[in-house]
mmCIF file of C-alpha atoms and ligand atoms in Angstrom:
data_model
loop_
_atom_site.group_PDB
_atom_site.id
_atom_site.type_symbol
_atom_site.label_atom_id
_atom_site.label_comp_id
_atom_site.label_asym_id
_atom_site.label_seq_id
_atom_site.Cartn_x
_atom_site.Cartn_y
_atom_site.Cartn_z
ATOM 1 C CA MET A 1 9.439 63.987 -36.518
ATOM 2 C CA ILE A 2 5.492 64.300 -35.972
ATOM 3 C CA LYS A 3 5.802 61.101 -33.888
ATOM 4 C CA THR A 4 8.607 62.409 -31.899
ATOM 5 C CA THR A 5 6.857 65.859 -31.268
ATOM 6 C CA LEU A 6 3.853 63.820 -30.128
ATOM 7 C CA ALA A 7 6.010 61.455 -27.882
ATOM 8 C CA ALA A 8 7.468 64.594 -26.406
ATOM 9 C CA LEU A 9 4.083 66.348 -25.921
ATOM 10 C CA ALA A 10 2.536 63.302 -23.996
ATOM 11 C CA LEU A 11 5.700 63.072 -21.681
ATOM 12 C CA ALA A 12 5.173 66.830 -21.284
ATOM 13 C CA VAL A 13 1.459 66.419 -20.460
ATOM 14 C CA ALA A 14 2.261 63.463 -18.089
ATOM 15 C CA THR A 15 4.710 65.250 -16.493
ATOM 16 C CA ALA A 16 2.503 68.282 -15.993
ATOM 17 C CA ALA A 17 0.095 65.930 -14.447
ATOM 18 C CA GLY A 18 2.573 64.120 -12.174
ATOM 19 C CA ALA A 19 1.485 60.869 -13.689
ATOM 20 C CA GLN A 20 4.471 59.539 -15.345
ATOM 21 C CA ASP A 21 6.007 56.154 -14.343
ATOM 22 C CA ILE A 22 9.139 56.320 -12.154
ATOM 23 C CA LYS A 23 11.781 53.773 -11.567
ATOM 24 C CA ALA A 24 14.372 54.292 -9.174
ATOM 25 C CA ARG A 25 16.657 52.406 -6.955
ATOM 26 C CA ILE A 26 17.742 52.707 -3.271
ATOM 27 C CA GLY A 27 20.990 51.266 -2.217
ATOM 28 C CA THR A 28 22.160 50.267 1.497
ATOM 29 C CA SER A 29 25.407 49.240 2.544
ATOM 30 C CA LEU A 30 24.180 46.912 5.476
ATOM 31 C CA PRO A 31 22.171 43.603 5.197
ATOM 32 C CA ASP A 32 18.563 42.903 4.644
ATOM 33 C CA SER A 33 17.520 42.631 8.178
ATOM 34 C CA HIS A 34 19.494 45.835 9.474
ATOM 35 C CA PRO A 35 16.914 48.785 10.068
ATOM 36 C CA GLN A 36 18.968 50.607 7.271
ATOM 37 C CA THR A 37 17.572 48.593 4.676
ATOM 38 C CA LEU A 38 14.106 47.701 6.501
ATOM 39 C CA GLY A 39 13.559 51.659 6.417
ATOM 40 C CA ALA A 40 14.546 51.824 2.533
ATOM 41 C CA ARG A 41 12.253 48.816 2.023
ATOM 42 C CA LYS A 42 9.080 50.835 3.877
ATOM 43 C CA PHE A 43 10.039 53.948 2.058
ATOM 44 C CA ALA A 44 9.633 51.776 -1.231
ATOM 45 C CA GLU A 45 6.683 50.222 -0.064
ATOM 46 C CA LEU A 46 4.823 53.701 0.914
ATOM 47 C CA ALA A 47 5.998 55.261 -2.377
ATOM 48 C CA ASP A 48 4.460 52.296 -4.233
ATOM 49 C CA LYS A 49 1.311 52.632 -2.367
ATOM 50 C CA LYS A 50 0.873 56.409 -2.355
ATOM 51 C CA SER A 51 1.452 56.353 -6.139
ATOM 52 C CA LYS A 52 -0.759 53.462 -6.668
ATOM 53 C CA GLY A 53 2.075 51.652 -8.296
ATOM 54 C CA ARG A 54 3.450 54.350 -10.463
ATOM 55 C CA ILE A 55 6.662 54.955 -8.632
ATOM 56 C CA ARG A 56 8.517 51.919 -8.118
ATOM 57 C CA ILE A 57 11.810 51.899 -5.867
ATOM 58 C CA ALA A 58 13.699 48.980 -6.232
ATOM 59 C CA VAL A 59 15.820 48.083 -3.005
ATOM 60 C CA PHE A 60 19.509 46.892 -3.103
ATOM 61 C CA SER A 61 21.082 45.865 0.225
ATOM 62 C CA ASN A 62 24.537 44.916 1.326
ATOM 63 C CA ALA A 63 26.511 47.242 -0.774
ATOM 64 C CA GLN A 64 25.254 45.628 -3.958
ATOM 65 C CA LEU A 65 25.387 48.978 -5.656
ATOM 66 C CA GLY A 66 28.481 49.925 -4.012
ATOM 67 C CA SER A 67 30.155 51.292 -0.628
ATOM 68 C CA ASP A 68 28.480 54.386 0.861
ATOM 69 C CA GLN A 69 31.081 56.512 -0.392
ATOM 70 C CA GLN A 70 30.585 54.947 -3.922
ATOM 71 C CA MET A 71 26.793 55.387 -3.874
ATOM 72 C CA GLN A 72 26.977 59.012 -2.921
ATOM 73 C CA ALA A 73 28.935 59.554 -5.989
ATOM 74 C CA ALA A 74 26.417 57.857 -8.022
ATOM 75 C CA LEU A 75 23.736 60.053 -6.803
ATOM 76 C CA ARG A 76 25.668 63.093 -7.669
ATOM 77 C CA GLY A 77 26.205 61.693 -11.080
ATOM 78 C CA GLY A 78 22.590 60.737 -11.523
ATOM 79 C CA THR A 79 23.376 57.078 -11.854
ATOM 80 C CA GLN A 80 21.275 55.977 -9.018
ATOM 81 C CA GLU A 81 18.558 57.715 -6.965
ATOM 82 C CA PHE A 82 18.391 57.025 -3.282
ATOM 83 C CA THR A 83 21.027 55.782 -0.533
ATOM 84 C CA VAL A 84 21.236 56.233 3.412
ATOM 85 C CA PRO A 85 24.610 56.717 4.493
ATOM 86 C CA SER A 86 25.870 57.903 8.036
ATOM 87 C CA THR A 87 26.458 61.397 8.733
ATOM 88 C CA ALA A 88 29.865 60.274 9.008
ATOM 89 C CA THR A 89 30.634 59.609 5.443
ATOM 90 C CA LEU A 90 28.271 62.319 4.160
ATOM 91 C CA ALA A 91 30.620 64.679 6.004
ATOM 92 C CA ASN A 92 33.279 63.914 3.540
ATOM 93 C CA LEU A 93 31.058 65.839 1.023
ATOM 94 C CA VAL A 94 29.690 68.334 3.549
ATOM 95 C CA LYS A 95 31.870 68.894 6.513
ATOM 96 C CA GLU A 96 29.123 70.378 8.902
ATOM 97 C CA PHE A 97 27.442 66.605 8.933
ATOM 98 C CA GLY A 98 30.629 65.748 10.907
ATOM 99 C CA VAL A 99 29.083 67.417 14.202
ATOM 100 C CA ILE A 100 26.738 64.566 14.670
ATOM 101 C CA GLY A 101 29.387 62.199 15.083
ATOM 102 C CA LEU A 102 31.614 64.276 17.686
ATOM 103 C CA PRO A 103 32.100 61.813 20.551
ATOM 104 C CA PHE A 104 29.859 61.700 23.659
ATOM 105 C CA SER A 105 27.580 64.493 22.583
ATOM 106 C CA PHE A 106 23.942 62.950 22.875
ATOM 107 C CA ALA A 107 22.773 61.431 25.936
ATOM 108 C CA SER A 108 19.754 59.881 24.268
ATOM 109 C CA GLU A 109 17.887 58.916 21.107
ATOM 110 C CA GLN A 110 15.247 61.452 21.775
ATOM 111 C CA GLN A 111 17.453 64.377 22.356
ATOM 112 C CA ALA A 112 19.091 63.329 18.731
ATOM 113 C CA ASP A 113 15.522 63.240 17.171
ATOM 114 C CA ALA A 114 15.058 66.664 18.618
ATOM 115 C CA VAL A 115 18.319 68.303 17.308
ATOM 116 C CA LEU A 116 17.946 66.531 13.714
ATOM 117 C CA ASP A 117 14.371 67.328 13.336
ATOM 118 C CA GLY A 118 14.631 70.771 14.331
ATOM 119 C CA PRO A 119 16.174 73.754 12.793
ATOM 120 C CA PHE A 120 19.886 72.744 13.257
ATOM 121 C CA GLY A 121 19.375 69.326 11.128
ATOM 122 C CA GLN A 122 17.321 71.298 8.718
ATOM 123 C CA SER A 123 19.943 73.596 8.274
ATOM 124 C CA LEU A 124 22.785 70.807 7.697
ATOM 125 C CA LEU A 125 20.148 69.166 4.795
ATOM 126 C CA ALA A 126 19.885 72.528 3.214
ATOM 127 C CA ARG A 127 23.648 72.209 2.702
ATOM 128 C CA LEU A 128 23.322 69.027 0.356
ATOM 129 C CA PRO A 129 21.687 70.575 -2.899
ATOM 130 C CA GLU A 130 25.065 72.479 -3.604
ATOM 131 C CA LYS A 131 26.631 69.042 -3.662
ATOM 132 C CA ASP A 132 24.012 67.631 -5.942
ATOM 133 C CA LEU A 133 21.976 65.793 -3.415
ATOM 134 C CA VAL A 134 18.733 66.397 -1.455
ATOM 135 C CA GLY A 135 18.223 65.341 1.940
ATOM 136 C CA LEU A 136 14.935 63.733 2.727
ATOM 137 C CA ALA A 137 15.226 62.565 6.603
ATOM 138 C CA PHE A 138 17.489 61.654 9.353
ATOM 139 C CA TRP A 139 17.333 57.847 10.159
ATOM 140 C CA GLU A 140 18.971 56.049 12.783
ATOM 141 C CA ASN A 141 22.024 53.808 13.112
ATOM 142 C CA GLY A 142 22.220 54.176 17.003
ATOM 143 C CA PHE A 143 24.895 54.457 19.374
ATOM 144 C CA ARG A 144 28.354 52.827 18.824
ATOM 145 C CA ASN A 145 29.720 50.528 21.023
ATOM 146 C CA ILE A 146 33.485 48.720 20.680
ATOM 147 C CA THR A 147 33.761 45.046 19.824
ATOM 148 C CA ASN A 148 37.098 43.227 19.934
ATOM 149 C CA SER A 149 38.601 39.685 19.953
ATOM 150 C CA ARG A 150 41.139 40.695 22.583
ATOM 151 C CA ARG A 151 39.620 41.997 25.815
ATOM 152 C CA PRO A 152 36.980 43.599 27.288
ATOM 153 C CA ILE A 153 37.294 47.364 27.586
ATOM 154 C CA ALA A 154 36.509 48.139 31.027
ATOM 155 C CA ARG A 155 38.718 51.180 31.678
ATOM 156 C CA ALA A 156 40.258 53.898 28.721
ATOM 157 C CA GLU A 157 43.595 52.232 28.645
ATOM 158 C CA ASP A 158 42.161 48.930 27.487
ATOM 159 C CA VAL A 159 41.584 50.713 24.145
ATOM 160 C CA VAL A 160 45.605 51.388 23.619
ATOM 161 C CA GLY A 161 47.115 49.147 21.133
ATOM 162 C CA LEU A 162 43.720 47.715 19.550
ATOM 163 C CA LYS A 163 43.684 47.725 15.918
ATOM 164 C CA LEU A 164 40.438 49.040 15.327
ATOM 165 C CA ARG A 165 38.384 49.312 11.900
ATOM 166 C CA THR A 166 36.982 52.772 11.426
ATOM 167 C CA MET A 167 34.528 54.349 9.154
ATOM 168 C CA GLN A 168 36.371 56.106 6.038
ATOM 169 C CA LYS A 169 36.198 59.500 7.888
ATOM 170 C CA SER A 170 38.974 61.315 9.438
ATOM 171 C CA LEU A 171 37.022 62.295 12.696
ATOM 172 C CA TYR A 172 36.834 58.283 13.382
ATOM 173 C CA ILE A 173 40.644 57.957 12.491
ATOM 174 C CA ASP A 174 41.734 60.552 14.864
ATOM 175 C CA LEU A 175 39.001 59.559 17.359
ATOM 176 C CA PHE A 176 40.453 55.985 17.743
ATOM 177 C CA ASN A 177 44.065 57.122 17.340
ATOM 178 C CA GLY A 178 43.481 59.536 20.001
ATOM 179 C CA LEU A 179 42.344 56.703 22.444
ATOM 180 C CA GLY A 180 45.691 54.970 21.618
ATOM 181 C CA ALA A 181 44.194 52.586 19.265
ATOM 182 C CA ASN A 182 45.626 51.822 15.624
ATOM 183 C CA ALA A 183 42.771 52.881 13.572
ATOM 184 C CA VAL A 184 42.260 51.074 10.293
ATOM 185 C CA PRO A 185 39.651 52.937 7.957
ATOM 186 C CA MET A 186 37.396 50.747 5.649
ATOM 187 C CA ALA A 187 34.087 50.329 4.167
ATOM 188 C CA VAL A 188 31.565 48.512 6.126
ATOM 189 C CA ASN A 189 30.861 45.827 3.509
ATOM 190 C CA GLU A 190 34.889 44.736 3.814
ATOM 191 C CA LEU A 191 34.618 44.551 7.484
ATOM 192 C CA PHE A 192 33.705 40.872 8.484
ATOM 193 C CA THR A 193 36.347 39.467 6.363
ATOM 194 C CA ALA A 194 38.947 41.958 8.119
ATOM 195 C CA LEU A 195 37.671 40.667 11.478
ATOM 196 C CA GLU A 196 37.758 37.205 10.088
ATOM 197 C CA THR A 197 41.343 37.061 9.197
ATOM 198 C CA ARG A 198 42.093 39.172 12.111
ATOM 199 C CA ALA A 199 43.684 41.888 9.909
ATOM 200 C CA VAL A 200 41.775 43.806 12.508
ATOM 201 C CA ASP A 201 41.138 43.065 16.229
ATOM 202 C CA GLY A 202 37.825 45.052 16.452
ATOM 203 C CA GLN A 203 35.283 47.676 15.092
ATOM 204 C CA GLU A 204 32.905 49.824 16.822
ATOM 205 C CA ASN A 205 28.919 49.944 15.846
ATOM 206 C CA PRO A 206 25.484 49.941 17.074
ATOM 207 C CA TYR A 207 24.084 46.386 18.342
ATOM 208 C CA THR A 208 22.032 46.304 15.137
ATOM 209 C CA VAL A 209 25.080 45.929 12.809
ATOM 210 C CA VAL A 210 27.089 43.648 14.906
ATOM 211 C CA TYR A 211 24.054 41.303 14.869
ATOM 212 C CA THR A 212 23.151 41.580 11.426
ATOM 213 C CA GLN A 213 26.668 41.387 10.090
ATOM 214 C CA LYS A 214 27.024 38.191 12.368
ATOM 215 C CA PHE A 215 30.252 39.952 14.057
ATOM 216 C CA TYR A 216 29.561 37.669 17.290
ATOM 217 C CA ASP A 217 30.868 35.087 14.948
ATOM 218 C CA VAL A 218 34.452 36.437 14.808
ATOM 219 C CA GLN A 219 34.364 39.140 17.993
ATOM 220 C CA LYS A 220 34.286 37.989 21.569
ATOM 221 C CA TYR A 221 34.195 41.265 23.522
ATOM 222 C CA LEU A 222 31.435 43.899 23.170
ATOM 223 C CA SER A 223 32.127 47.020 25.473
ATOM 224 C CA THR A 224 29.256 49.431 25.995
ATOM 225 C CA THR A 225 31.671 52.778 25.151
ATOM 226 C CA GLY A 226 28.615 54.390 23.412
ATOM 227 C CA HIS A 227 31.266 56.737 22.108
ATOM 228 C CA ALA A 228 28.964 58.254 19.606
ATOM 229 C CA TYR A 229 25.323 58.721 17.924
ATOM 230 C CA ASP A 230 25.218 57.680 14.140
ATOM 231 C CA ALA A 231 22.407 59.036 12.399
ATOM 232 C CA LEU A 232 21.875 58.266 8.779
ATOM 233 C CA VAL A 233 20.464 60.586 6.121
ATOM 234 C CA LEU A 234 17.964 59.619 3.420
ATOM 235 C CA VAL A 235 19.588 61.201 0.297
ATOM 236 C CA VAL A 236 18.310 61.448 -3.145
ATOM 237 C CA SER A 237 19.948 62.529 -6.483
ATOM 238 C CA LYS A 238 19.119 66.196 -7.488
ATOM 239 C CA LYS A 239 19.264 65.701 -10.798
ATOM 240 C CA PHE A 240 16.570 62.861 -10.451
ATOM 241 C CA TRP A 241 14.773 64.988 -7.832
ATOM 242 C CA ASP A 242 14.597 68.034 -10.194
ATOM 243 C CA ARG A 243 13.021 65.849 -12.929
ATOM 244 C CA LEU A 244 10.086 64.919 -10.903
ATOM 245 C CA ALA A 245 6.850 66.849 -10.942
ATOM 246 C CA PRO A 246 6.047 68.627 -7.520
ATOM 247 C CA ALA A 247 3.169 66.590 -6.589
ATOM 248 C CA ASP A 248 5.681 63.391 -6.706
ATOM 249 C CA ARG A 249 8.420 65.106 -4.575
ATOM 250 C CA ALA A 250 5.221 66.069 -1.989
ATOM 251 C CA LEU A 251 4.545 62.289 -2.128
ATOM 252 C CA LEU A 252 7.976 61.007 -1.868
ATOM 253 C CA GLN A 253 8.628 63.520 1.013
ATOM 254 C CA GLN A 254 5.262 62.234 2.940
ATOM 255 C CA ALA A 255 6.516 58.499 2.350
ATOM 256 C CA ALA A 256 10.138 59.612 3.868
ATOM 257 C CA ALA A 257 8.414 61.021 6.852
ATOM 258 C CA GLU A 258 6.473 57.896 7.471
ATOM 259 C CA ALA A 259 9.014 55.526 6.914
ATOM 260 C CA THR A 260 11.354 57.705 9.291
ATOM 261 C CA VAL A 261 8.883 57.101 12.330
ATOM 262 C CA TYR A 262 8.910 53.213 11.290
ATOM 263 C CA GLN A 263 12.742 53.259 10.654
ATOM 264 C CA ARG A 264 13.555 54.786 14.115
ATOM 265 C CA GLN A 265 11.100 52.669 16.035
ATOM 266 C CA THR A 266 12.526 49.405 14.548
ATOM 267 C CA SER A 267 16.019 50.768 15.074
ATOM 268 C CA ARG A 268 15.436 51.349 18.552
ATOM 269 C CA ALA A 269 13.455 48.100 19.533
ATOM 270 C CA LEU A 270 16.428 46.090 17.700
ATOM 271 C CA ASN A 271 19.195 48.015 19.626
ATOM 272 C CA THR A 272 17.388 47.013 22.811
ATOM 273 C CA SER A 273 16.599 43.417 21.919
ATOM 274 C CA LEU A 274 19.569 42.197 19.943
ATOM 275 C CA ARG A 275 21.649 42.844 22.926
ATOM 276 C CA ALA A 276 20.466 39.698 24.672
ATOM 277 C CA GLU A 277 20.556 37.656 21.137
ATOM 278 C CA LEU A 278 24.398 38.681 20.995
ATOM 279 C CA VAL A 279 24.749 37.203 24.447
ATOM 280 C CA LYS A 280 23.139 33.951 23.320
ATOM 281 C CA GLN A 281 25.652 34.047 20.472
ATOM 282 C CA GLY A 282 28.603 33.740 22.867
ATOM 283 C CA MET A 283 29.466 37.340 23.081
ATOM 284 C CA GLN A 284 30.740 38.370 26.350
ATOM 285 C CA ILE A 285 29.130 42.206 27.090
ATOM 286 C CA ASN A 286 30.570 44.560 29.771
ATOM 287 C CA GLU A 287 29.118 47.808 31.097
ATOM 288 C CA VAL A 288 31.958 50.571 30.931
ATOM 289 C CA PRO A 289 31.653 52.779 34.072
ATOM 290 C CA GLU A 290 30.305 56.379 33.437
ATOM 291 C CA ALA A 291 33.955 57.304 34.921
ATOM 292 C CA GLU A 292 35.626 55.497 32.441
ATOM 293 C CA ARG A 293 33.732 56.940 29.526
ATOM 294 C CA ALA A 294 34.157 60.625 31.126
ATOM 295 C CA ARG A 295 37.935 59.785 31.085
ATOM 296 C CA MET A 296 37.743 58.727 27.493
ATOM 297 C CA ARG A 297 36.207 62.107 26.555
ATOM 298 C CA GLU A 298 38.796 63.998 28.320
ATOM 299 C CA ARG A 299 41.582 62.191 26.254
ATOM 300 C CA LEU A 300 39.605 63.005 23.323
ATOM 301 C CA ALA A 301 39.328 66.950 24.040
ATOM 302 C CA PRO A 302 42.044 67.752 21.485
ATOM 303 C CA VAL A 303 40.309 65.621 18.736
ATOM 304 C CA ILE A 304 36.928 67.160 19.765
ATOM 305 C CA ALA A 305 38.275 70.589 19.334
ATOM 306 C CA LYS A 306 39.961 70.088 16.243
ATOM 307 C CA TYR A 307 36.777 68.943 14.611
ATOM 308 C CA GLN A 308 35.082 71.676 16.408
ATOM 309 C CA ALA A 309 37.138 74.115 14.525
ATOM 310 C CA ALA A 310 36.972 71.890 11.175
ATOM 311 C CA VAL A 311 33.331 71.958 11.145
ATOM 312 C CA GLY A 312 33.261 75.734 11.780
ATOM 313 C CA GLU A 313 32.874 77.328 15.331
ATOM 314 C CA ASP A 314 29.420 78.642 14.432
ATOM 315 C CA THR A 315 28.184 75.350 13.345
ATOM 316 C CA ALA A 316 29.681 73.660 16.309
ATOM 317 C CA LYS A 317 27.925 76.277 18.848
ATOM 318 C CA ALA A 318 24.712 76.094 16.945
ATOM 319 C CA PHE A 319 24.994 72.271 17.283
ATOM 320 C CA PHE A 320 25.969 72.300 21.138
ATOM 321 C CA ASP A 321 23.136 75.021 21.564
ATOM 322 C CA ALA A 322 20.553 72.829 20.186
ATOM 323 C CA ILE A 323 21.231 69.888 22.485
HETATM 324 O O1 EAX B 1 26.531 53.683 7.474
HETATM 325 O O2 EAX B 1 30.329 52.002 8.293
HETATM 326 C C1 EAX B 1 29.660 51.707 9.397
HETATM 327 O O3 EAX B 1 30.078 51.300 10.370
HETATM 328 C C2 EAX B 1 28.119 52.077 9.385
HETATM 329 O O4 EAX B 1 27.905 52.097 10.848
HETATM 330 C C3 EAX B 1 27.257 51.700 8.635
HETATM 331 O O5 EAX B 1 27.693 51.275 7.359
HETATM 332 C C4 EAX B 1 26.120 52.644 8.274
#
């Protein structure tokens, strides 16, 4: 009895001083070499360094802890601490995150930074606690391009009839069906096999995903549709977060802010340099003319209107005003 009380007291003192040892896990859905995981590793390193080894975050890449959807559920339940989903899958939980992926919205990464780091992005993060999550930062996946094994996409019509894997989010499903493709939603960690067995003809992702997942082994054509900008969100389980001492929360916020600078730089550098690597690996890359991108956007007007309404006209207006 006395022992238990003393132990409880020791824990309380340690907690008050922010001095308890903390072990946590961060899970990503992509390989070690992808900026999603590189950012996670940097965040873990910074947390370790700033806490002098007291806060240890183990990194699990490649969906070892589950798909993006499964990891979000684990964070909510308090059985996993951190993950970094796309705003697209996070939108299944908080619909307002869906605006980020609205097709043909952002013109550059810098524009995305300004919106995400500004009041609009912060207003999205503020919606997470009611879903048992806390958002620490926006990271980058980047502009998404279509790859496939059948033909280059030179005109909007070339998308018609392609079986394309999409993220597990209705916006993406409607988007590709809206362009005349047959959308097949699935988790990204199942995608290589689906491409290899030709269960689907193609998929859409930034250069970093195409390269680090070795899609060049099973896809011939990459067309620079740049149809959507994909942001990732560094999220933490609220159950875990609420148990931390305020000083540790501040330390982790700082680690997240520093990791964000590194993550975005790395993502941008790789999305630039890997294009040439994909050509070396035998992919045929074609530039989609602006006029064709504009035609795709026109075809998607009903889908864009539907999702503007779905996220809420106020949110959509605030988003477009922020761009
Ligand atoms: O969350 O599912 C996807 O295609 C995403 O680009 C990726 O997993 C990042």
